[in-house]
Coordinates of C-alpha atoms (C1' of nucleotides) in Angstrom, one line a residue:
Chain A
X4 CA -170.9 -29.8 -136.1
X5 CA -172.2 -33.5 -137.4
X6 CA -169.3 -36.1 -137.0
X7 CA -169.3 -39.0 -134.7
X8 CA -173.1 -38.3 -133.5
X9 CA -172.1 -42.0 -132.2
X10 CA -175.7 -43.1 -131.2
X11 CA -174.2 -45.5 -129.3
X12 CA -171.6 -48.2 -130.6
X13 CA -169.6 -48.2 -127.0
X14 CA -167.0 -50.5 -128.8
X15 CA -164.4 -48.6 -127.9
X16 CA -165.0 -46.4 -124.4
X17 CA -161.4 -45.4 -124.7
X18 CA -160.3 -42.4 -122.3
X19 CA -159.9 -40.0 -125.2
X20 CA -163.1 -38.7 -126.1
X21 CA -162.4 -38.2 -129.4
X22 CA -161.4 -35.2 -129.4
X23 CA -164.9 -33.0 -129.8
X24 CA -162.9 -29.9 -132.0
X25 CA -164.9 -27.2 -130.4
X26 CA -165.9 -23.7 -131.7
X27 CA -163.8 -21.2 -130.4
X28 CA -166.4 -18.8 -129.3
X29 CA -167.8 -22.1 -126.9
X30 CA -164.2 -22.5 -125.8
X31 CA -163.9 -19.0 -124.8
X32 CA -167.1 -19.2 -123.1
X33 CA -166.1 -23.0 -120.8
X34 CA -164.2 -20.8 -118.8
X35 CA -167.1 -18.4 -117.4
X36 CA -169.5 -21.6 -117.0
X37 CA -166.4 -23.5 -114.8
X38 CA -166.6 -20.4 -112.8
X39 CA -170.5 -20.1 -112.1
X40 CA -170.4 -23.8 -111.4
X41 CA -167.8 -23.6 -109.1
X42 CA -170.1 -20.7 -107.3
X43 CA -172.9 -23.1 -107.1
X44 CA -171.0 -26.1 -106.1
X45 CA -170.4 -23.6 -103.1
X46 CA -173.2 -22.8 -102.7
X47 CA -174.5 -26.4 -102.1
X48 CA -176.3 -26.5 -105.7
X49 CA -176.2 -30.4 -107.1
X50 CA -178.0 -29.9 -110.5
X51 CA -178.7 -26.5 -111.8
X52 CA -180.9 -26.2 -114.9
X53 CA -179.6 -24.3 -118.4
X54 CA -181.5 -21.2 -117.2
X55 CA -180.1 -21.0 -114.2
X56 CA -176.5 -21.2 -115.0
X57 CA -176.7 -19.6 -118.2
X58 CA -177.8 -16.5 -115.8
X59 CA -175.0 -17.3 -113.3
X60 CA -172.5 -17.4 -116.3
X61 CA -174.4 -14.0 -118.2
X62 CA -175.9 -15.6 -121.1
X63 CA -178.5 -17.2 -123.2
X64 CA -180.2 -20.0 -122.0
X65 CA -180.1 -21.2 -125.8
X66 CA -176.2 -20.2 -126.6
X67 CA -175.1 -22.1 -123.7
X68 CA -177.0 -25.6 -124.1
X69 CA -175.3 -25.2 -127.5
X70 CA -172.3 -25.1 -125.9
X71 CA -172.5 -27.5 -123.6
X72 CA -174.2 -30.2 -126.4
X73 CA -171.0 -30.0 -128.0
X74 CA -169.1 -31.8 -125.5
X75 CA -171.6 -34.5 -125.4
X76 CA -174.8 -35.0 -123.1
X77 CA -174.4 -34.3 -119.8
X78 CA -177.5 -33.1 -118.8
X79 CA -180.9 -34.5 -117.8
X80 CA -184.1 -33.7 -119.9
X81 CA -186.4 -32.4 -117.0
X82 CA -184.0 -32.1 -114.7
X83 CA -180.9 -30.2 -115.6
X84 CA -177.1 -31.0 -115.5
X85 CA -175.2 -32.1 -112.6
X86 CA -172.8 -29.7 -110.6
X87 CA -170.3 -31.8 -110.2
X88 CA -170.2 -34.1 -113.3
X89 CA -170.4 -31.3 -115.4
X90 CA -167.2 -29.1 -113.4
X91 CA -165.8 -32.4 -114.1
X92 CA -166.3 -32.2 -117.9
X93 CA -164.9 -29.0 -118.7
X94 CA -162.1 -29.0 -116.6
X95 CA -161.1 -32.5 -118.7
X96 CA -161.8 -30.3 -121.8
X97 CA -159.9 -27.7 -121.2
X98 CA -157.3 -29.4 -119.9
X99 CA -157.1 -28.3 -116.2
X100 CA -157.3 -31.8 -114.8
X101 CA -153.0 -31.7 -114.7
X102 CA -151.8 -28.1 -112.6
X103 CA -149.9 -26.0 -115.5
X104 CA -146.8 -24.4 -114.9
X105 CA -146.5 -20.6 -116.0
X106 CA -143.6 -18.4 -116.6
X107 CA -143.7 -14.9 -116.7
X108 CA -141.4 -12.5 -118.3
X109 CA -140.9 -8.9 -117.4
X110 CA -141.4 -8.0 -113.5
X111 CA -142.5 -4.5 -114.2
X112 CA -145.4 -2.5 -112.9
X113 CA -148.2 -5.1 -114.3
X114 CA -145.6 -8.5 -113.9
X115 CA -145.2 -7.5 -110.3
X116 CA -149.4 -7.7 -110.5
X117 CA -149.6 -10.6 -112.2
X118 CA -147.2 -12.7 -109.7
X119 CA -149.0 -11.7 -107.0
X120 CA -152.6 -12.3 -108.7
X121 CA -154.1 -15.5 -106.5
X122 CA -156.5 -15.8 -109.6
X123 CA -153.6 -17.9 -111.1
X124 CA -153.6 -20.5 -108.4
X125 CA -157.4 -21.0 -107.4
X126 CA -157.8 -22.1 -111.4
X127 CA -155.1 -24.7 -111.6
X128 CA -152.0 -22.5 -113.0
X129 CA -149.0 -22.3 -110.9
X130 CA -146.4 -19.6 -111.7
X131 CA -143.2 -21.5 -111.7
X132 CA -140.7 -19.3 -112.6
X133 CA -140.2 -15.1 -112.9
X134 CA -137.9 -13.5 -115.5
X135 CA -136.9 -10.0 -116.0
X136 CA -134.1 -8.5 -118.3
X137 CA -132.9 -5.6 -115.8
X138 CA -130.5 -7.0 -113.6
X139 CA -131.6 -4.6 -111.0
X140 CA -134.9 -6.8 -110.6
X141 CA -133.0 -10.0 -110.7
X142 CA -133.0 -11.6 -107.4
X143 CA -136.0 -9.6 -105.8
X144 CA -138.0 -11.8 -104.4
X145 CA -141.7 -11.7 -105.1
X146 CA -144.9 -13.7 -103.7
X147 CA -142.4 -16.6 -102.6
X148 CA -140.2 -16.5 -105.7
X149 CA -137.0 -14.9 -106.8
X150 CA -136.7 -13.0 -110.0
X151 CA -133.8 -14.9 -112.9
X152 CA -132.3 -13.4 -115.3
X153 CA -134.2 -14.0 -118.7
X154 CA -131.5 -15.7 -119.9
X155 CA -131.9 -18.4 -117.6
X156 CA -134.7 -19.2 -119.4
X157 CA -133.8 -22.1 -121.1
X158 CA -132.1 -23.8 -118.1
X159 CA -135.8 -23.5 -116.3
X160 CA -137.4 -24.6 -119.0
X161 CA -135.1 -28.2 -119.1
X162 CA -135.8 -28.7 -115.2
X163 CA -139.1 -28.0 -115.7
X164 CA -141.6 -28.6 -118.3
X165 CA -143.4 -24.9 -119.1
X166 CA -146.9 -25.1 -120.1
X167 CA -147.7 -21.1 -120.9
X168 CA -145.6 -18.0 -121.2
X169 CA -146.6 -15.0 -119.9
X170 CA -145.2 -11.5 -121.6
X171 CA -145.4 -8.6 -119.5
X172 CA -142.4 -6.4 -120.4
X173 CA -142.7 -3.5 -122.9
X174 CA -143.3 -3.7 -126.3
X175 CA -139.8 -3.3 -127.6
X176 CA -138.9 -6.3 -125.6
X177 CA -141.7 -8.8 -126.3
X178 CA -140.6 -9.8 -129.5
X179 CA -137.6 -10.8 -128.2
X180 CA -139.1 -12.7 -125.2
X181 CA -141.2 -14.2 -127.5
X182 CA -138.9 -15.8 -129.7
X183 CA -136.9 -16.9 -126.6
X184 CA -140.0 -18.4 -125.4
X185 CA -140.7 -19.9 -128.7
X186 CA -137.3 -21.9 -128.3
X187 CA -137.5 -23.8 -125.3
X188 CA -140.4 -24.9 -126.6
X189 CA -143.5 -22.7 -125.1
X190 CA -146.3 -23.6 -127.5
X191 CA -148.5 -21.1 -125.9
X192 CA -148.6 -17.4 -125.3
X193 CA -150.3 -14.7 -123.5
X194 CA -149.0 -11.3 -124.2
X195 CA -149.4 -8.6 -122.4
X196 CA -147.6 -6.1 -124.4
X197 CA -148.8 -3.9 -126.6
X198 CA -147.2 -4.5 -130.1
X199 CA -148.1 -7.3 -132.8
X200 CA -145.9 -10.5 -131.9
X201 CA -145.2 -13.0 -134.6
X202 CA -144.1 -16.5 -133.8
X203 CA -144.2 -19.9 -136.1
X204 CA -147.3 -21.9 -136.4
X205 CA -148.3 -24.3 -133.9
X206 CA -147.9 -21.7 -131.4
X207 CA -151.4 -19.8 -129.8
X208 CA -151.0 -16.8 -129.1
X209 CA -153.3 -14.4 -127.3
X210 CA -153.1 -10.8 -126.7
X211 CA -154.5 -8.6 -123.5
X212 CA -154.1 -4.8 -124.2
X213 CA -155.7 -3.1 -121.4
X214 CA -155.4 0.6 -123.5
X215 CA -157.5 -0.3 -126.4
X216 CA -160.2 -2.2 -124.2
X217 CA -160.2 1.7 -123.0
X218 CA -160.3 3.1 -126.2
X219 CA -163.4 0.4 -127.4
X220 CA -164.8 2.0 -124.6
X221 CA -164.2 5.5 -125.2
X222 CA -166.1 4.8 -129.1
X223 CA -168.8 3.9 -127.3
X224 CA -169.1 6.7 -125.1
X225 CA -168.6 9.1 -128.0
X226 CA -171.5 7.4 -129.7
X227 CA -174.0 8.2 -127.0
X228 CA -172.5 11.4 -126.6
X229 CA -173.7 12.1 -130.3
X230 CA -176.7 10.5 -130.2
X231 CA -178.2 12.6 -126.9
X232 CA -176.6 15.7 -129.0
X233 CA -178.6 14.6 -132.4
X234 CA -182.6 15.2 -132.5
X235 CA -183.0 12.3 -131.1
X236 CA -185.6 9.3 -131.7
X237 CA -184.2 7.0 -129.2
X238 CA -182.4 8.0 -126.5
X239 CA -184.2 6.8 -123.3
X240 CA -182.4 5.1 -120.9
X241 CA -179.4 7.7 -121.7
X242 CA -180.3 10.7 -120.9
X243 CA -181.2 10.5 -117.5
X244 CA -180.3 7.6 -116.2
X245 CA -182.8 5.5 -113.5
X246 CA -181.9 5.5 -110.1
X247 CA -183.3 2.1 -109.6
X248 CA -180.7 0.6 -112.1
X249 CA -183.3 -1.9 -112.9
X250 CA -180.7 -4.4 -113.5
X251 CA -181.7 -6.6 -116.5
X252 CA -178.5 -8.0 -117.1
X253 CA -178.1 -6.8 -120.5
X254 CA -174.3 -7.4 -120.7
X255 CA -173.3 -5.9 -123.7
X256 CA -170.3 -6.5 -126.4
X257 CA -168.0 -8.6 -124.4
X258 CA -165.7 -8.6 -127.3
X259 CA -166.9 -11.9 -129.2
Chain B
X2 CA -177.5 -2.7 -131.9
X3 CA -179.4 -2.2 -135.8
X4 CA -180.9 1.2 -135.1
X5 CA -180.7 4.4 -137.8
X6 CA -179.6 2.8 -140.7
X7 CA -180.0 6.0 -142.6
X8 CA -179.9 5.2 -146.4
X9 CA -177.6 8.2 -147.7
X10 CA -179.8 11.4 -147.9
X11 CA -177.1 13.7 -148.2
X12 CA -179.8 16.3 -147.2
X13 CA -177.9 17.2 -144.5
X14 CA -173.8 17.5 -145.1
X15 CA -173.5 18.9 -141.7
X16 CA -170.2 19.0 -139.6
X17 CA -171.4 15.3 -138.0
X18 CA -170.0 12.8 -140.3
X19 CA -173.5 11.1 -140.1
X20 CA -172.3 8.1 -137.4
X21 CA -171.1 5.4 -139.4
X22 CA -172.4 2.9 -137.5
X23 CA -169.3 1.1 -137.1
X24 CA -169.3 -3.0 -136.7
X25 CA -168.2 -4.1 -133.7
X26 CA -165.4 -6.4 -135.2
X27 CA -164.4 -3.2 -136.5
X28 CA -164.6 -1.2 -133.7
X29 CA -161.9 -3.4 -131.4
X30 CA -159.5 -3.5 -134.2
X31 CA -159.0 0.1 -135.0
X32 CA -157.0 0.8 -131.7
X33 CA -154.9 -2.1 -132.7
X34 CA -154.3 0.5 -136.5
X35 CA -154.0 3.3 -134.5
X36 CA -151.5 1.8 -132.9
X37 CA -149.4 0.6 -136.1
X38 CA -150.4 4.2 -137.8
X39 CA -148.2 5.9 -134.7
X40 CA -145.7 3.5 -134.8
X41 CA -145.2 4.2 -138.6
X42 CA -145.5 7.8 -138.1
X43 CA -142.8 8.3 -135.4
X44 CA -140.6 6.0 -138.2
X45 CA -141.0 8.9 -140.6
X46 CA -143.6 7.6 -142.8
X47 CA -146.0 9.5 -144.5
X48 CA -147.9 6.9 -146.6
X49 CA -149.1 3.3 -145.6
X50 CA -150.5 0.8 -148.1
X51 CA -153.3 -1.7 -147.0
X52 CA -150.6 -4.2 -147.2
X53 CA -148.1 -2.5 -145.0
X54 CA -150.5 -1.1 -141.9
X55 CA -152.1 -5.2 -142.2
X56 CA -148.6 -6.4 -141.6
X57 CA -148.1 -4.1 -138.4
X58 CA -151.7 -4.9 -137.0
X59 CA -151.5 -8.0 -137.5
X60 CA -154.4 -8.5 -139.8
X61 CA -155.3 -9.4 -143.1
X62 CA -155.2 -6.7 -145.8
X63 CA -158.4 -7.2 -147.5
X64 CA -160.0 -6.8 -143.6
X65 CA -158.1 -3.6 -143.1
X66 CA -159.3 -2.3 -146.0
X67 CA -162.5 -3.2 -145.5
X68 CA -162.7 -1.6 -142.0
X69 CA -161.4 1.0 -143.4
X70 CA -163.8 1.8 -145.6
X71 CA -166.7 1.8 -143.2
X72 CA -164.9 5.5 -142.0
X73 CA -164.9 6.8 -146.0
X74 CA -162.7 6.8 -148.5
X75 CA -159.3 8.0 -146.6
X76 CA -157.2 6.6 -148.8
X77 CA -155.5 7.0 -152.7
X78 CA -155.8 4.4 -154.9
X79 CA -152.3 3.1 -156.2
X80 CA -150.6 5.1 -153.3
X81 CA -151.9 4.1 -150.0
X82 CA -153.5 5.7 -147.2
X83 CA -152.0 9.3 -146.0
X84 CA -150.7 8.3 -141.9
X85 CA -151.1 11.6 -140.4
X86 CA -154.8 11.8 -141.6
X87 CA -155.8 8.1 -140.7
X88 CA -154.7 8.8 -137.5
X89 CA -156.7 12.0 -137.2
X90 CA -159.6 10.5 -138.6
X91 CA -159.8 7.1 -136.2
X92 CA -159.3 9.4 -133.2
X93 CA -161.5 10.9 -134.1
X94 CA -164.1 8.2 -134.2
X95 CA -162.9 6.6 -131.7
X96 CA -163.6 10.0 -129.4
X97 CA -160.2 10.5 -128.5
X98 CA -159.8 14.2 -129.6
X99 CA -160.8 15.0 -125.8
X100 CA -158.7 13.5 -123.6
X101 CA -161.2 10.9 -121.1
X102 CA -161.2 10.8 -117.7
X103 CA -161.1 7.3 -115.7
X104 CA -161.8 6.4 -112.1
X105 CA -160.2 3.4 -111.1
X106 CA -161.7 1.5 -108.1
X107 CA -160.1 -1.1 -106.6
X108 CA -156.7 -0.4 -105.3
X109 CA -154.9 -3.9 -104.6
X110 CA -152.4 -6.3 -106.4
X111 CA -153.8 -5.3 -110.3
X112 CA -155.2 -1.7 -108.9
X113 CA -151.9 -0.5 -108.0
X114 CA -150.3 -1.7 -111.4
X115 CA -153.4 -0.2 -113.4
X116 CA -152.7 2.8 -111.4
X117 CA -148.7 3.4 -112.4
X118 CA -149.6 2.0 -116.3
X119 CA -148.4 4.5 -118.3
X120 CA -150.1 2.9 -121.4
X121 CA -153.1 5.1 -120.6
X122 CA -151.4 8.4 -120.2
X123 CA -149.6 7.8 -123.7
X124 CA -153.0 7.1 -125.3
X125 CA -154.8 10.2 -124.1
X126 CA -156.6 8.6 -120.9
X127 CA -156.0 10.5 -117.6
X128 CA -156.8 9.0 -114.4
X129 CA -158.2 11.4 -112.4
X130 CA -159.0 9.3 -108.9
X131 CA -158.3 6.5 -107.2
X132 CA -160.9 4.6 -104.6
X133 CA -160.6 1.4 -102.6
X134 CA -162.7 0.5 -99.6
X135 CA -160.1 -0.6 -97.3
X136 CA -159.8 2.2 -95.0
X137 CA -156.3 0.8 -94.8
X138 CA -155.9 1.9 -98.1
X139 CA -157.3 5.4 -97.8
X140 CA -155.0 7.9 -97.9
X141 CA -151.8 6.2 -99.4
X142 CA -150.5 7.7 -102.3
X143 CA -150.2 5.9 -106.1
X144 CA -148.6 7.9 -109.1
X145 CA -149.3 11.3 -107.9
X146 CA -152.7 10.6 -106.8
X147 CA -154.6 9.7 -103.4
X148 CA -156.9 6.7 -102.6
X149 CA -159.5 8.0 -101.4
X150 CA -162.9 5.8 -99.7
X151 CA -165.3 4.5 -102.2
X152 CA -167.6 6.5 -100.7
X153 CA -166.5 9.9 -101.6
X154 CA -167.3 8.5 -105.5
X155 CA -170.1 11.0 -105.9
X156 CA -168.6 13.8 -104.6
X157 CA -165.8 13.2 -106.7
X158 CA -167.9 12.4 -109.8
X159 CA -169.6 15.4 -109.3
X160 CA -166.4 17.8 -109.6
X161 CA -165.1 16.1 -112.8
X162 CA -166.5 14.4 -115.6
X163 CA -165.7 10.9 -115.2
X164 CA -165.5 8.8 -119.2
X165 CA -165.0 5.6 -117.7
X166 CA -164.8 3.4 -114.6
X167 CA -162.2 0.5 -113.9
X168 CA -163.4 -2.0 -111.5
X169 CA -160.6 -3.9 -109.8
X170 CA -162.1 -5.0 -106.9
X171 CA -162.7 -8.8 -105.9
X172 CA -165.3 -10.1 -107.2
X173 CA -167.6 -10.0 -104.0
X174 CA -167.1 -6.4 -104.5
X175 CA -167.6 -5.8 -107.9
X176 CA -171.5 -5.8 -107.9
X177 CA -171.6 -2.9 -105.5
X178 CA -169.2 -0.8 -107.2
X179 CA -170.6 -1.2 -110.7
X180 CA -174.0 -0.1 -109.2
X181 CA -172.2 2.8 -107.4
X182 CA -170.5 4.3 -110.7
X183 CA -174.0 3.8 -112.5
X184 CA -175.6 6.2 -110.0
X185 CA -173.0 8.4 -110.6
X186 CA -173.7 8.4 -114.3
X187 CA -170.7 6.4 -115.8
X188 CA -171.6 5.0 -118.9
X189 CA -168.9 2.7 -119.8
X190 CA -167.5 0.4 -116.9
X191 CA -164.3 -1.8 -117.8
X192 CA -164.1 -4.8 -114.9
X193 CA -161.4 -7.0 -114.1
X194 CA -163.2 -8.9 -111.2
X195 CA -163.9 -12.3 -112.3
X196 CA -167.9 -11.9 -112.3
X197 CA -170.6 -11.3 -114.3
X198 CA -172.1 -8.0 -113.5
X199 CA -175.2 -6.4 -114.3
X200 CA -175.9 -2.7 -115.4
X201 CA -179.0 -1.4 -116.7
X202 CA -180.1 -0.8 -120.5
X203 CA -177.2 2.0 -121.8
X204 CA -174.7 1.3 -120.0
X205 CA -171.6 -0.4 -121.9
X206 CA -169.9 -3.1 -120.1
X207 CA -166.2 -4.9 -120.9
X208 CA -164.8 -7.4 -118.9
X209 CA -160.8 -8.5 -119.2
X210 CA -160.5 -11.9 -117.1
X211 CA -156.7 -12.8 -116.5
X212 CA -157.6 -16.6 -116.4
X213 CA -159.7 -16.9 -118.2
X214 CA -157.1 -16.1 -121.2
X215 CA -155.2 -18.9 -119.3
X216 CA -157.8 -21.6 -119.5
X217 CA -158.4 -20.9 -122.9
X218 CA -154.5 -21.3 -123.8
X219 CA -154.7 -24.6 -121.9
X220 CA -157.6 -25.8 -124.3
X221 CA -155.3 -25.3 -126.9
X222 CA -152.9 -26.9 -124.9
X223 CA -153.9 -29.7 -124.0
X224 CA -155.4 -30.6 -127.7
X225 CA -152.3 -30.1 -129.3
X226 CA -151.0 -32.7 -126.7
X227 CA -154.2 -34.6 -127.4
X228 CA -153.0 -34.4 -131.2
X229 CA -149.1 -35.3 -131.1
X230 CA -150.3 -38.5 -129.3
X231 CA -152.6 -40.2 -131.5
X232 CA -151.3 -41.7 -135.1
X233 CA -150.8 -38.5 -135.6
X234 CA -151.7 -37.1 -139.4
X235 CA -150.7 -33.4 -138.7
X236 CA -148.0 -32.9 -136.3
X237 CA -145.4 -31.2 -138.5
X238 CA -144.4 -28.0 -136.4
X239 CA -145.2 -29.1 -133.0
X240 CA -142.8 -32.1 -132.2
X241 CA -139.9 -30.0 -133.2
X242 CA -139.6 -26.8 -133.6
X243 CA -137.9 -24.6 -136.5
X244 CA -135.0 -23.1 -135.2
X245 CA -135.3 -20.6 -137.8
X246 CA -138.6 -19.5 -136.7
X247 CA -139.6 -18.1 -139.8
X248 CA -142.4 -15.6 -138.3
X249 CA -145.2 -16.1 -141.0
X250 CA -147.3 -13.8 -138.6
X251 CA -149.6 -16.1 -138.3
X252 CA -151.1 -14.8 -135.1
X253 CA -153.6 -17.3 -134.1
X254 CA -157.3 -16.9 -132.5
X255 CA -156.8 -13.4 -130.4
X256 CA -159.9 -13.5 -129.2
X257 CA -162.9 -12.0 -131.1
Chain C
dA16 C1' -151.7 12.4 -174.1
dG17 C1' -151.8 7.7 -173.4
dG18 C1' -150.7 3.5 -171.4
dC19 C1' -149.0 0.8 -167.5
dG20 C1' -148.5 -0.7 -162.9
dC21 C1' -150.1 -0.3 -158.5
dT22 C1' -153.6 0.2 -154.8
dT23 C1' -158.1 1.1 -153.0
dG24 C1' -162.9 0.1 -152.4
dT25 C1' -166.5 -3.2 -152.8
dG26 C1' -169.8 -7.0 -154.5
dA27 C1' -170.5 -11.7 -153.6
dA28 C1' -169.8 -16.0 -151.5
dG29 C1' -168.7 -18.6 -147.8
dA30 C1' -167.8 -19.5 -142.8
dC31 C1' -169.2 -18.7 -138.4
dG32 C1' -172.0 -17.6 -134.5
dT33 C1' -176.7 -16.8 -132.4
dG34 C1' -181.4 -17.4 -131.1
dC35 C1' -186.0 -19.4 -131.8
dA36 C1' -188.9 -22.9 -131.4
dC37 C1' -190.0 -27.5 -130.8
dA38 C1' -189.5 -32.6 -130.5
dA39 C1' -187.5 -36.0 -127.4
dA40 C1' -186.6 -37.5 -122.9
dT41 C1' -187.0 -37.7 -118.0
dC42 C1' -189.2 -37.3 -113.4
dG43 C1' -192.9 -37.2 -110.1
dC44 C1' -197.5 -38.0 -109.0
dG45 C1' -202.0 -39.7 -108.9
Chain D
dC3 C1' -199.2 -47.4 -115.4
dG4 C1' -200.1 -43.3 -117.7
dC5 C1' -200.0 -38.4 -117.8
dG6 C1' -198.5 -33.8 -117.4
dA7 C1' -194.8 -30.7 -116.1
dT8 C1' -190.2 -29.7 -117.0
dT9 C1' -185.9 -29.3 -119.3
dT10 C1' -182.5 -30.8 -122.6
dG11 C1' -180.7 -31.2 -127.3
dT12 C1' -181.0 -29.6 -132.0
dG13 C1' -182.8 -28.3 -136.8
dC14 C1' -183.4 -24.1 -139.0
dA15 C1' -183.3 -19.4 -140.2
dC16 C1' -181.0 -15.2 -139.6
dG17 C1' -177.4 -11.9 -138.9
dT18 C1' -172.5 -10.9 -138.6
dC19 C1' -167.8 -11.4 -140.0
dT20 C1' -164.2 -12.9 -143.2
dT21 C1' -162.2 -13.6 -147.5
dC22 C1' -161.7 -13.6 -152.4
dA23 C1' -161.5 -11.4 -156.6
dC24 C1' -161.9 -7.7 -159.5
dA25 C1' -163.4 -3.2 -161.4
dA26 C1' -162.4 1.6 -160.6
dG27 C1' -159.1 5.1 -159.8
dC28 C1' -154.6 7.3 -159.3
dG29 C1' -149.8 8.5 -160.4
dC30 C1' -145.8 8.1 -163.1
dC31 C1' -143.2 7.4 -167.2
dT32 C1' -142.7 7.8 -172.0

DNA sequence: AGGCGCTTGTGAAGACGTGCACAAATCGCG
DNA sequence: CGCGATTTGTGCACGTCTTCACAAGCGCCT
């Protein structure tokens, strides 16, 4: 949080910018300000003010200033931060300035999803090659690309370079898939299964399990369920709920 | 989120084991035990030390323990904790004695592979209807169950209990459909369109962006590269890679 | 019965993330 | 040119989460 402050000394003015080491939680959060930046790029926006697109991104005015003071100054006092210059910035940080290549393992009910999902694309990732260990689904031809045998993998991976693995196959697999991944030299991973993966360090890894987001959920609800049941000291806005869903955007537990 | 804080007064000693009050942290990793806990169960075990359900989590064992602990005292000091009854006892704060009922809405690329996921089923969510707003979509058949319009939602609703509601949608949808599930009393709304929504005071909110988790993995990305090309004073996995791969389950940054 | 080894449960300290509140900086206008 | 309105950037305090380290408790063996 307090190295190279740098009031100024523009001796160097190298391209790397020094690598800023950001806090994870403000990395985690780029992403969602890219997105409501892009919205009001669109929407013919050319500076937006931390208010405004800390409520296009669904948070604090405060949090994301801090955020965005960590990759330098970018914004005007009195004014607010440009559209542009800013989309600029965070696509530099997070790398997105070069297209990424993606390969996905395991064509099953959510990889069939996930190859067709034109989210990929419209952010900068391109999925550049589909694997699958049933040699039924080899060859099947999906969204413009045809299925390989997992084993091919490393051949793929020497013609071209692989940015980001993708695991969708089932959990008794995914270790497996990992490891293979791991060896043609995918430094990072987003698994889809849902099992605990290990793989050496150096490699991120991050993991998507679609039951227990349910099941975070379903705590939740049993809560409230309890609390209406109990005697009750607050309990307003649950038990009947307002039809004017008054809409203060309380967003709440997004998972840190 | 800091409401009854209750200090003891065992006055009581009813049936309700008092609502722990559970951290959030906590909360998101218990599926992840419960998970381990059925794993080790269907491998015949009866016992589990801290150390060993850590391992197949994926956590660290003082953390497990402490988590643990904020459910009572489940386990026996110098054996471990009893599998069978950990798993009762985090279903059962989790609420997953009964089994939930889900609406999914939103029946396209990810729909239809949310739809034929059997990683709900297996962990005691049902889904009991299917809605899209392409009239093209009406009608066709997913799984065993019928899309029917969006607009037959509180009809639907009305006949069963709906838990939970999956949003699916694109995001231009989204908005509308969380409002709709709102005014058919769903408490707990898991979305998958990449947009912030907002839902009134009371209702409980989760989001899962696909790429996002991408364009945080291409941070990491990107700095590593960032790394291995300057002078370079830690480097020592990342230029070549342990053919051993040694699996310290290091498991990096999932995501908080 | 007593001691020994093992494991849980937890106090305390540190790291991390969040939000308030305000000084510093900029623009526009008279 | 100066002033006020506006908005950024940030020091500080607070709460949450993580990790360490160890006392308390349990079972087994002698």
């Amino acid at each position: 949080m307090s190295q190279h402050r740098h009031p100024g000394a523009p001796g160097r003015a190298g391209a790397v910018p020094a690598l800023p080491d950001l806090p994870e939680a403000t990395v985690a959060r780029l992403p969602e300000y890219l997105r409501a930046l892009h919205n009001l790029a669109d929407a013919g926006h050319e500076t937006v003010s931390s208010e405004g697109l800390a409520n296009a991104a669904g948070v604090n005015s405060a949090k994301l200033r801090k955020d965005l003071s960590h990759l330098g100054s970018y914004g005007t006092r009195g004014v607010g931060y440009d559209v542009a210059l800013l989309i600029e910035q965070i696509e530099s940080v997070l790398g997105l300035t070069q297209c990424r290549s993606v390969a996905l393992v395991g064509v099953g009910n959510l990889g069939h999803a996930l190859a067709g999902y034109d989210g990929f694309a419209s952010r900068g990732f391109r999925i550049a090659a589909l694997f699958d260990a049933d040699p039924a689904r080899v060859g099947e031809e999906i969204n413009g690309l045809v299925v390989r045998h997992v084993d091919e993998l490393p051949r793929v991976a020497a013609e071209q370079l692989i940015s980001i693995g993708v695991i969708a196959t089932p959990a008794s697999a995914a270790q497996a898939v990992a490891d293979q991944l791991v060896a043609v030299g995918v430094t990072s991973i987003l698994n889809f299964a849902p099992c605990v993966l290990s793989v050496p360090e150096g490699v991120d890894m991050r993991k998507v399990d679609l039951a227990i987001e349910l099941q975070i959920l379903s705590f939740h609800e049993h809560r409230k369920a309890s609390l209406t049941a109990l005697p009750g000291t607050a309990g307003s806005a649950l038990t009947a709920l307002p039809g004017g869903l008054a809409a203060t955007d309380t967003q709440e537990a997004i998972g840190t």
